[in-house]
mmCIF file of C-alpha atoms in Angstrom:
data_model
loop_
_atom_site.group_PDB
_atom_site.id
_atom_site.type_symbol
_atom_site.label_atom_id
_atom_site.label_comp_id
_atom_site.label_asym_id
_atom_site.label_seq_id
_atom_site.Cartn_x
_atom_site.Cartn_y
_atom_site.Cartn_z
ATOM 1 C CA UNK A 217 5.218 -14.560 28.043
ATOM 2 C CA UNK A 218 6.341 -16.762 25.151
ATOM 3 C CA UNK A 219 7.268 -15.700 21.642
ATOM 4 C CA UNK A 220 3.862 -16.706 20.284
ATOM 5 C CA UNK A 221 2.111 -14.349 22.681
ATOM 6 C CA UNK A 222 4.704 -11.668 21.978
ATOM 7 C CA UNK A 223 4.106 -11.775 18.223
ATOM 8 C CA UNK A 224 0.351 -11.815 18.635
ATOM 9 C CA UNK A 225 0.709 -8.592 20.630
ATOM 10 C CA UNK A 226 3.229 -7.219 18.110
ATOM 11 C CA UNK A 227 0.789 -7.784 15.238
ATOM 12 C CA UNK A 228 -1.951 -6.106 17.273
ATOM 13 C CA UNK A 229 0.365 -3.126 17.823
ATOM 14 C CA UNK A 230 1.103 -2.919 14.089
ATOM 15 C CA UNK A 231 -2.599 -2.835 13.288
ATOM 16 C CA UNK A 232 -3.090 -0.218 16.009
ATOM 17 C CA UNK A 233 -0.457 1.923 14.293
ATOM 18 C CA UNK A 234 -2.036 1.339 10.896
ATOM 19 C CA UNK A 235 -5.579 2.204 11.969
ATOM 20 C CA UNK A 236 -4.499 5.262 13.966
ATOM 21 C CA UNK A 237 -2.352 6.724 11.181
ATOM 22 C CA UNK A 238 -4.108 5.470 8.081
ATOM 23 C CA UNK A 239 -7.433 6.059 9.837
ATOM 24 C CA UNK A 240 -7.167 9.834 9.585
ATOM 25 C CA UNK A 241 -5.848 9.437 6.009
ATOM 26 C CA UNK A 242 -9.051 7.594 5.142
ATOM 27 C CA UNK A 243 -11.088 10.225 6.988
ATOM 28 C CA UNK A 244 -9.462 13.063 5.053
ATOM 29 C CA UNK A 245 -10.116 11.248 1.774
ATOM 30 C CA UNK A 246 -13.769 10.694 2.695
ATOM 31 C CA UNK A 247 -14.305 14.375 3.462
ATOM 32 C CA UNK A 248 -12.438 16.086 0.599
ATOM 33 C CA UNK A 249 -15.616 16.706 -1.479
ATOM 34 C CA UNK A 250 -17.252 18.471 1.489
ATOM 35 C CA UNK A 251 -14.463 21.044 1.650
ATOM 36 C CA UNK A 252 -14.722 21.857 -2.058
ATOM 37 C CA UNK A 253 -18.045 23.652 -1.722
ATOM 38 C CA UNK A 254 -17.603 27.324 -2.651
ATOM 39 C CA UNK A 255 -19.284 29.812 -4.965
ATOM 40 C CA UNK A 256 -15.967 30.391 -6.726
ATOM 41 C CA UNK A 257 -14.574 27.169 -8.307
ATOM 42 C CA UNK A 258 -11.010 28.398 -7.799
ATOM 43 C CA UNK A 259 -11.646 28.881 -4.081
ATOM 44 C CA UNK A 260 -13.185 25.409 -3.842
ATOM 45 C CA UNK A 261 -10.167 23.906 -5.563
ATOM 46 C CA UNK A 262 -7.761 25.657 -3.186
ATOM 47 C CA UNK A 263 -9.740 24.349 -0.223
ATOM 48 C CA UNK A 264 -9.604 20.771 -1.498
ATOM 49 C CA UNK A 265 -5.884 21.036 -2.142
ATOM 50 C CA UNK A 266 -5.301 22.448 1.334
ATOM 51 C CA UNK A 267 -7.169 19.468 2.819
ATOM 52 C CA UNK A 268 -5.241 16.988 0.673
ATOM 53 C CA UNK A 269 -1.939 18.621 1.615
ATOM 54 C CA UNK A 270 -2.577 17.860 5.286
ATOM 55 C CA UNK A 271 -1.752 14.220 4.531
ATOM 56 C CA UNK A 272 0.498 14.831 1.514
ATOM 57 C CA UNK A 273 3.852 14.251 3.286
ATOM 58 C CA UNK A 274 2.714 11.273 5.388
ATOM 59 C CA UNK A 275 -0.014 9.178 3.744
ATOM 60 C CA UNK A 276 2.345 6.804 1.912
ATOM 61 C CA UNK A 277 4.452 6.281 5.046
ATOM 62 C CA UNK A 278 1.315 5.438 7.011
ATOM 63 C CA UNK A 279 0.574 2.563 4.620
ATOM 64 C CA UNK A 280 3.891 0.952 5.535
ATOM 65 C CA UNK A 281 2.284 -0.169 8.801
ATOM 66 C CA UNK A 282 -0.087 -2.397 6.831
ATOM 67 C CA UNK A 283 2.742 -3.891 4.795
ATOM 68 C CA UNK A 284 4.706 -4.564 7.966
ATOM 69 C CA UNK A 285 1.662 -6.089 9.686
ATOM 70 C CA UNK A 286 1.065 -8.359 6.684
ATOM 71 C CA UNK A 287 4.713 -9.410 6.615
ATOM 72 C CA UNK A 288 4.754 -10.121 10.341
ATOM 73 C CA UNK A 289 1.538 -12.108 10.030
ATOM 74 C CA UNK A 290 3.008 -14.192 7.210
ATOM 75 C CA UNK A 291 6.256 -14.891 9.055
ATOM 76 C CA UNK A 292 4.971 -15.396 12.597
ATOM 77 C CA UNK A 293 1.617 -17.098 11.913
ATOM 78 C CA UNK A 294 1.695 -18.567 8.383
ATOM 79 C CA UNK A 295 -1.431 -20.697 8.959
ATOM 80 C CA UNK A 296 -3.350 -17.606 10.079
ATOM 81 C CA UNK A 297 -2.100 -15.703 7.035
ATOM 82 C CA UNK A 298 -3.016 -18.494 4.601
ATOM 83 C CA UNK A 299 -6.503 -19.063 6.013
ATOM 84 C CA UNK A 300 -7.266 -15.352 6.304
ATOM 85 C CA UNK A 301 -6.093 -14.300 2.846
ATOM 86 C CA UNK A 302 -7.699 -17.239 1.066
ATOM 87 C CA UNK A 303 -10.987 -17.126 2.981
ATOM 88 C CA UNK A 304 -11.311 -13.328 2.833
ATOM 89 C CA UNK A 305 -10.018 -13.107 -0.726
ATOM 90 C CA UNK A 306 -12.789 -10.912 -2.156
ATOM 91 C CA UNK A 307 -12.924 -8.248 0.601
ATOM 92 C CA UNK A 308 -9.123 -8.068 0.815
ATOM 93 C CA UNK A 309 -8.892 -7.806 -2.987
ATOM 94 C CA UNK A 310 -11.445 -4.981 -2.926
ATOM 95 C CA UNK A 311 -9.388 -3.229 -0.260
ATOM 96 C CA UNK A 312 -6.249 -3.606 -2.379
ATOM 97 C CA UNK A 313 -7.937 -2.288 -5.539
ATOM 98 C CA UNK A 314 -9.407 0.646 -3.585
ATOM 99 C CA UNK A 315 -5.989 1.495 -2.118
ATOM 100 C CA UNK A 316 -4.416 1.414 -5.596
ATOM 101 C CA UNK A 317 -7.192 3.672 -6.903
ATOM 102 C CA UNK A 318 -6.609 6.065 -4.031
ATOM 103 C CA UNK A 319 -2.848 6.129 -4.570
ATOM 104 C CA UNK A 320 -3.200 6.829 -8.298
ATOM 105 C CA UNK A 321 -5.813 9.534 -7.679
ATOM 106 C CA UNK A 322 -3.613 11.308 -5.109
ATOM 107 C CA UNK A 323 -0.468 11.098 -7.248
ATOM 108 C CA UNK A 324 -2.069 12.118 -10.555
ATOM 109 C CA UNK A 325 -4.580 14.681 -9.338
ATOM 110 C CA UNK A 326 -2.265 17.646 -9.896
ATOM 111 C CA UNK A 327 -0.709 16.427 -13.129
ATOM 112 C CA UNK A 328 -3.461 17.850 -15.361
ATOM 113 C CA UNK A 329 -5.009 21.303 -14.950
ATOM 114 C CA UNK A 330 -8.611 20.427 -15.698
ATOM 115 C CA UNK A 331 -11.591 20.622 -13.289
ATOM 116 C CA UNK A 332 -13.224 17.457 -14.645
ATOM 117 C CA UNK A 333 -9.975 15.521 -14.224
ATOM 118 C CA UNK A 334 -9.609 16.756 -10.651
ATOM 119 C CA UNK A 335 -13.221 15.904 -9.787
ATOM 120 C CA UNK A 336 -12.676 12.376 -11.050
ATOM 121 C CA UNK A 337 -9.505 12.085 -8.982
ATOM 122 C CA UNK A 338 -11.365 13.367 -5.925
ATOM 123 C CA UNK A 339 -13.985 10.689 -6.567
ATOM 124 C CA UNK A 340 -11.188 8.106 -6.733
ATOM 125 C CA UNK A 341 -9.746 9.370 -3.438
ATOM 126 C CA UNK A 342 -13.177 9.168 -1.833
ATOM 127 C CA UNK A 343 -13.933 5.653 -3.098
ATOM 128 C CA UNK A 344 -10.417 4.545 -2.186
ATOM 129 C CA UNK A 345 -10.994 5.790 1.362
ATOM 130 C CA UNK A 346 -14.556 4.648 2.045
ATOM 131 C CA UNK A 347 -14.209 1.078 0.767
ATOM 132 C CA UNK A 348 -11.139 0.108 2.865
ATOM 133 C CA UNK A 349 -12.582 1.762 5.979
ATOM 134 C CA UNK A 350 -15.831 -0.195 5.732
ATOM 135 C CA UNK A 351 -14.265 -3.494 4.678
ATOM 136 C CA UNK A 352 -11.573 -3.435 7.368
ATOM 137 C CA UNK A 353 -14.362 -3.165 9.906
ATOM 138 C CA UNK A 354 -16.253 -6.026 8.264
ATOM 139 C CA UNK A 355 -13.104 -8.181 8.096
ATOM 140 C CA UNK A 356 -12.059 -7.722 11.732
ATOM 141 C CA UNK A 357 -15.602 -8.200 12.974
ATOM 142 C CA UNK A 358 -15.689 -11.547 11.172
ATOM 143 C CA UNK A 359 -12.291 -12.537 12.537
ATOM 144 C CA UNK A 360 -13.553 -11.972 16.082
ATOM 145 C CA UNK A 361 -17.000 -13.471 15.442
ATOM 146 C CA UNK A 362 -15.560 -16.512 13.688
ATOM 147 C CA UNK A 363 -16.181 -17.987 10.260
ATOM 148 C CA UNK A 364 -16.815 -21.477 8.913
ATOM 149 C CA UNK A 365 -13.413 -23.229 8.871
ATOM 150 C CA UNK A 366 -13.074 -26.944 8.130
ATOM 151 C CA UNK A 367 -10.555 -29.494 9.376
ATOM 152 C CA UNK A 368 -8.119 -28.498 6.594
ATOM 153 C CA UNK A 369 -7.997 -24.896 7.911
ATOM 154 C CA UNK A 370 -9.964 -23.709 4.895
ATOM 155 C CA UNK A 371 -12.712 -21.098 5.099
ATOM 156 C CA UNK A 372 -15.871 -22.537 3.573
ATOM 157 C CA UNK A 373 -17.985 -19.377 3.930
ATOM 158 C CA UNK A 374 -18.706 -17.207 0.895
ATOM 159 C CA UNK A 375 -18.407 -13.441 0.589
ATOM 160 C CA UNK A 376 -22.046 -12.720 1.452
ATOM 161 C CA UNK A 377 -21.765 -14.935 4.525
ATOM 162 C CA UNK A 378 -19.366 -12.332 5.877
ATOM 163 C CA UNK A 379 -22.015 -9.592 5.753
ATOM 164 C CA UNK A 380 -23.760 -10.374 9.032
ATOM 165 C CA UNK A 381 -25.407 -7.565 11.056
ATOM 166 C CA UNK A 382 -22.480 -7.593 13.493
ATOM 167 C CA UNK A 383 -19.938 -7.337 10.669
ATOM 168 C CA UNK A 384 -21.860 -4.537 8.941
ATOM 169 C CA UNK A 385 -22.001 -2.651 12.236
ATOM 170 C CA UNK A 386 -18.228 -3.115 12.453
ATOM 171 C CA UNK A 387 -17.876 -1.616 8.976
ATOM 172 C CA UNK A 388 -20.078 1.346 9.890
ATOM 173 C CA UNK A 389 -18.071 1.879 13.086
ATOM 174 C CA UNK A 390 -14.746 1.951 11.278
ATOM 175 C CA UNK A 391 -16.076 4.340 8.638
ATOM 176 C CA UNK A 392 -17.631 6.786 11.123
ATOM 177 C CA UNK A 393 -14.719 6.748 13.569
ATOM 178 C CA UNK A 394 -12.208 7.234 10.746
ATOM 179 C CA UNK A 395 -14.292 10.080 9.285
ATOM 180 C CA UNK A 396 -14.359 11.747 12.711
ATOM 181 C CA UNK A 397 -10.633 11.086 13.148
ATOM 182 C CA UNK A 398 -9.987 12.683 9.752
ATOM 183 C CA UNK A 399 -12.176 15.727 10.428
ATOM 184 C CA UNK A 400 -10.361 16.386 13.704
ATOM 185 C CA UNK A 401 -7.002 15.942 11.948
ATOM 186 C CA UNK A 402 -7.994 18.476 9.275
ATOM 187 C CA UNK A 403 -8.989 20.910 12.027
ATOM 188 C CA UNK A 404 -5.637 20.298 13.724
ATOM 189 C CA UNK A 405 -3.614 20.848 10.551
ATOM 190 C CA UNK A 406 -5.408 23.785 8.896
ATOM 191 C CA UNK A 407 -6.196 27.439 9.520
ATOM 192 C CA UNK A 408 -8.821 29.881 8.325
ATOM 193 C CA UNK A 409 -12.093 28.869 6.720
ATOM 194 C CA UNK A 410 -10.982 25.252 6.162
ATOM 195 C CA UNK A 411 -10.282 24.919 9.876
ATOM 196 C CA UNK A 412 -13.692 26.340 10.757
ATOM 197 C CA UNK A 413 -15.476 23.921 8.421
ATOM 198 C CA UNK A 414 -13.439 20.989 9.745
ATOM 199 C CA UNK A 415 -14.502 21.795 13.303
ATOM 200 C CA UNK A 416 -18.158 21.953 12.229
ATOM 201 C CA UNK A 417 -17.818 18.627 10.428
ATOM 202 C CA UNK A 418 -16.191 17.024 13.475
ATOM 203 C CA UNK A 419 -19.069 18.244 15.651
ATOM 204 C CA UNK A 420 -21.616 16.701 13.254
ATOM 205 C CA UNK A 421 -19.768 13.381 13.093
ATOM 206 C CA UNK A 422 -19.000 13.026 16.795
ATOM 207 C CA UNK A 423 -22.481 12.020 17.988
ATOM 208 C CA UNK A 424 -23.125 9.361 15.286
ATOM 209 C CA UNK A 425 -19.644 7.965 15.935
ATOM 210 C CA UNK A 426 -20.408 7.671 19.652
ATOM 211 C CA UNK A 427 -23.734 5.926 19.055
ATOM 212 C CA UNK A 428 -22.582 3.486 16.355
ATOM 213 C CA UNK A 429 -19.133 2.871 17.829
ATOM 214 C CA UNK A 430 -20.551 2.411 21.304
ATOM 215 C CA UNK A 431 -23.087 -0.113 20.031
ATOM 216 C CA UNK A 432 -20.390 -2.111 18.243
ATOM 217 C CA UNK A 433 -18.033 -2.089 21.242
ATOM 218 C CA UNK A 434 -20.812 -3.206 23.587
ATOM 219 C CA UNK A 435 -21.923 -5.987 21.206
ATOM 220 C CA UNK A 436 -18.319 -7.173 20.880
ATOM 221 C CA UNK A 437 -17.838 -7.232 24.634
ATOM 222 C CA UNK A 438 -21.098 -8.986 25.450
ATOM 223 C CA UNK A 439 -20.740 -11.637 22.735
ATOM 224 C CA UNK A 440 -16.993 -12.235 22.522
ATOM 225 C CA UNK A 441 -15.155 -10.210 25.164
ATOM 226 C CA UNK A 442 -13.414 -11.257 28.361
ATOM 227 C CA UNK A 443 -13.375 -9.687 31.795
ATOM 228 C CA UNK A 444 -10.473 -7.302 31.229
ATOM 229 C CA UNK A 445 -11.729 -6.057 27.834
ATOM 230 C CA UNK A 446 -14.494 -4.173 29.635
ATOM 231 C CA UNK A 447 -11.715 -1.679 30.347
ATOM 232 C CA UNK A 448 -11.309 -1.084 26.614
ATOM 233 C CA UNK A 449 -15.052 -0.587 26.188
ATOM 234 C CA UNK A 450 -14.986 2.029 28.932
ATOM 235 C CA UNK A 451 -11.929 3.781 27.492
ATOM 236 C CA UNK A 452 -13.451 3.900 24.005
ATOM 237 C CA UNK A 453 -16.736 5.268 25.369
ATOM 238 C CA UNK A 454 -15.068 7.953 27.492
ATOM 239 C CA UNK A 455 -12.755 8.950 24.628
ATOM 240 C CA UNK A 456 -15.568 9.347 22.099
ATOM 241 C CA UNK A 457 -17.734 11.301 24.558
ATOM 242 C CA UNK A 458 -14.728 13.546 25.270
ATOM 243 C CA UNK A 459 -14.378 14.199 21.535
ATOM 244 C CA UNK A 460 -17.990 15.434 21.431
ATOM 245 C CA UNK A 461 -17.237 17.987 24.164
ATOM 246 C CA UNK A 462 -13.802 18.981 22.866
ATOM 247 C CA UNK A 463 -14.889 19.560 19.270
ATOM 248 C CA UNK A 464 -17.754 21.736 20.504
ATOM 249 C CA UNK A 465 -15.172 23.826 22.398
ATOM 250 C CA UNK A 466 -12.796 23.910 19.376
ATOM 251 C CA UNK A 467 -10.049 22.037 21.233
ATOM 252 C CA UNK A 468 -8.926 20.065 18.204
ATOM 253 C CA UNK A 469 -5.539 19.096 19.654
ATOM 254 C CA UNK A 470 -7.049 17.241 22.592
ATOM 255 C CA UNK A 471 -9.876 15.981 20.393
ATOM 256 C CA UNK A 472 -7.304 14.321 18.144
ATOM 257 C CA UNK A 473 -5.668 12.725 21.179
ATOM 258 C CA UNK A 474 -9.005 11.236 22.204
ATOM 259 C CA UNK A 475 -9.965 10.013 18.720
ATOM 260 C CA UNK A 476 -6.576 8.287 18.707
ATOM 261 C CA UNK A 477 -7.315 6.731 22.096
ATOM 262 C CA UNK A 478 -10.718 5.571 20.837
ATOM 263 C CA UNK A 479 -9.190 3.848 17.808
ATOM 264 C CA UNK A 480 -6.551 2.165 19.990
ATOM 265 C CA UNK A 481 -9.186 0.982 22.480
ATOM 266 C CA UNK A 482 -11.377 -0.535 19.759
ATOM 267 C CA UNK A 483 -8.464 -2.413 18.159
ATOM 268 C CA UNK A 484 -7.262 -3.703 21.535
ATOM 269 C CA UNK A 485 -10.839 -4.775 22.295
ATOM 270 C CA UNK A 486 -10.951 -6.774 19.051
ATOM 271 C CA UNK A 487 -7.602 -8.474 19.552
ATOM 272 C CA UNK A 488 -8.265 -9.010 23.262
ATOM 273 C CA UNK A 489 -11.595 -10.670 22.475
ATOM 274 C CA UNK A 490 -9.885 -12.881 19.898
ATOM 275 C CA UNK A 491 -6.974 -14.196 22.032
ATOM 276 C CA UNK A 492 -5.814 -16.981 22.210
ATOM 277 C CA UNK A 493 -7.573 -17.781 18.935
ATOM 278 C CA UNK A 494 -6.468 -16.070 15.775
ATOM 279 C CA UNK A 495 -9.361 -17.323 13.625
ATOM 280 C CA UNK A 496 -12.220 -19.042 15.460
ATOM 281 C CA UNK A 497 -14.192 -21.677 13.567
ATOM 282 C CA UNK A 498 -17.975 -21.640 13.711
ATOM 283 C CA UNK A 499 -18.035 -25.136 12.198
ATOM 284 C CA UNK A 500 -16.302 -26.792 15.140
ATOM 285 C CA UNK A 501 -14.187 -25.134 17.868
ATOM 286 C CA UNK A 502 -11.624 -27.927 17.334
ATOM 287 C CA UNK A 503 -10.954 -26.471 13.856
ATOM 288 C CA UNK A 504 -10.139 -22.996 15.205
ATOM 289 C CA UNK A 505 -6.714 -21.512 14.564
ATOM 290 C CA UNK A 506 -4.865 -20.472 17.709
ATOM 291 C CA UNK A 507 -1.550 -18.846 18.437
ATOM 292 C CA UNK A 508 -0.161 -22.337 19.005
ATOM 293 C CA UNK A 509 -1.341 -24.287 15.959
ATOM 294 C CA UNK A 510 -0.954 -21.367 13.530
ATOM 295 C CA UNK A 511 2.520 -20.125 14.477
ATOM 296 C CA UNK A 512 5.946 -20.595 12.955
ATOM 297 C CA UNK A 513 8.735 -22.531 14.632
ATOM 298 C CA UNK A 514 10.390 -21.139 17.790
ATOM 299 C CA UNK A 515 13.587 -20.508 15.817
ATOM 300 C CA UNK A 516 11.752 -18.394 13.220
ATOM 301 C CA UNK A 517 10.050 -16.361 15.933
ATOM 302 C CA UNK A 518 13.396 -15.820 17.682
ATOM 303 C CA UNK A 519 15.066 -14.529 14.495
ATOM 304 C CA UNK A 520 12.094 -12.248 13.828
ATOM 305 C CA UNK A 521 12.309 -10.849 17.352
ATOM 306 C CA UNK A 522 15.974 -9.899 16.966
ATOM 307 C CA UNK A 523 15.326 -8.348 13.545
ATOM 308 C CA UNK A 524 12.411 -6.309 14.890
ATOM 309 C CA UNK A 525 14.450 -5.125 17.868
ATOM 310 C CA UNK A 526 16.989 -3.484 15.537
ATOM 311 C CA UNK A 527 14.751 -2.172 12.738
ATOM 312 C CA UNK A 528 11.560 -1.042 14.501
ATOM 313 C CA UNK A 529 13.139 1.886 16.451
ATOM 314 C CA UNK A 530 14.691 3.239 13.240
ATOM 315 C CA UNK A 531 11.415 3.135 11.312
ATOM 316 C CA UNK A 532 9.402 4.651 14.158
ATOM 317 C CA UNK A 533 12.015 7.364 14.711
ATOM 318 C CA UNK A 534 12.089 8.304 11.052
ATOM 319 C CA UNK A 535 8.307 8.529 10.827
ATOM 320 C CA UNK A 536 8.113 10.619 14.009
ATOM 321 C CA UNK A 537 10.702 12.984 12.522
ATOM 322 C CA UNK A 538 8.588 13.304 9.368
ATOM 323 C CA UNK A 539 5.546 14.362 11.374
ATOM 324 C CA UNK A 540 7.661 16.862 13.295
ATOM 325 C CA UNK A 541 9.050 18.466 10.121
ATOM 326 C CA UNK A 542 5.580 18.866 8.596
ATOM 327 C CA UNK A 543 3.844 19.982 11.801
ATOM 328 C CA UNK A 544 2.775 23.466 10.646
ATOM 329 C CA UNK A 545 -0.830 24.355 9.841
ATOM 330 C CA UNK A 546 -1.941 24.858 6.237
ATOM 331 C CA UNK A 547 -4.396 27.407 4.837
ATOM 332 C CA UNK A 548 -5.648 28.263 1.363
ATOM 333 C CA UNK A 549 -3.161 31.156 1.378
ATOM 334 C CA UNK A 550 -0.336 28.580 1.200
ATOM 335 C CA UNK A 551 -1.762 26.928 -1.925
ATOM 336 C CA UNK A 552 -0.208 28.191 -5.204
ATOM 337 C CA UNK A 553 -1.968 28.252 -8.550
ATOM 338 C CA UNK A 554 -2.263 24.928 -10.345
ATOM 339 C CA UNK A 555 0.618 24.119 -12.694
ATOM 340 C CA UNK A 556 -0.704 20.916 -14.238
ATOM 341 C CA UNK A 557 -0.682 20.341 -17.959
ATOM 342 C CA UNK A 558 -3.840 21.233 -19.907
ATOM 343 C CA UNK A 559 -6.041 18.246 -20.751
ATOM 344 C CA UNK A 560 -5.332 17.025 -24.265
ATOM 345 C CA UNK A 561 -1.907 18.619 -24.610
ATOM 346 C CA UNK A 562 0.203 16.624 -27.074
ATOM 347 C CA UNK A 563 3.653 17.420 -25.811
#
């Protein structure tokens, strides 16, 4: 295996890490309003804060995987990076704006003790979770399907050209699987009434996720897959069906393992269907970007490999330690009274 193949796999692994970890972050953000339903507003607020605290220590670290994947893409395959980010400018900009909105909403939610302020922040968290989940699915579906690329490696398709039925199904798949992933994570990380509601939500989401995700995986395999990627289709199908059974039996630990396996299988299916292209051209196959014509020089790839060999274990070890430290379950009993400033306070 050459360095070009190695870095294609490395980028796939980085996106696997991002979608597995940030996937349940997005799912938690999507579902926060559901867990705020209570006859007593104070109880509803405690429930929402308990849900948000499940990702509080880790959500910003999870986003580092995206930054690293983007940096690796830029350094290892600059032509891929340039074509992708210029051709998909609008959806990637929308993802960036949504992520900024989500970050600000999470960070500033507790700064002011006002129910209207908190509801608006919850709305920001929800929007900042739904939009990236859907658009990442749309973007990767289009990368696999191919877009109009000319001889100058420029995408000539417009934004609405990206919204094909296959791409929209990819967006729906990402959103549903992430929502299920998030519901199972909430069940894994909480206790009491929040845990019970999270299990119920996971049960409701599991069947739609199987149907939509299974349809997308099968379409991908039949239209763009190779012989060995059938294995990924099978793994994804078995994992999602297992989640249906495990959530019904309130085995959230194993259910989380299988939602993780499902996410990994789908991402590997996408990258496996893409290889050796990195951006196929629907205009003319000769204009497609491949791992060969889109990569950096051998020297650059060699330096990157040595750098990754030293830094990656440290980063992964630190993040694993973070998850270990914050492994305990959370309940509304652990949530103190709000200490934010009153809205309109001058000093």
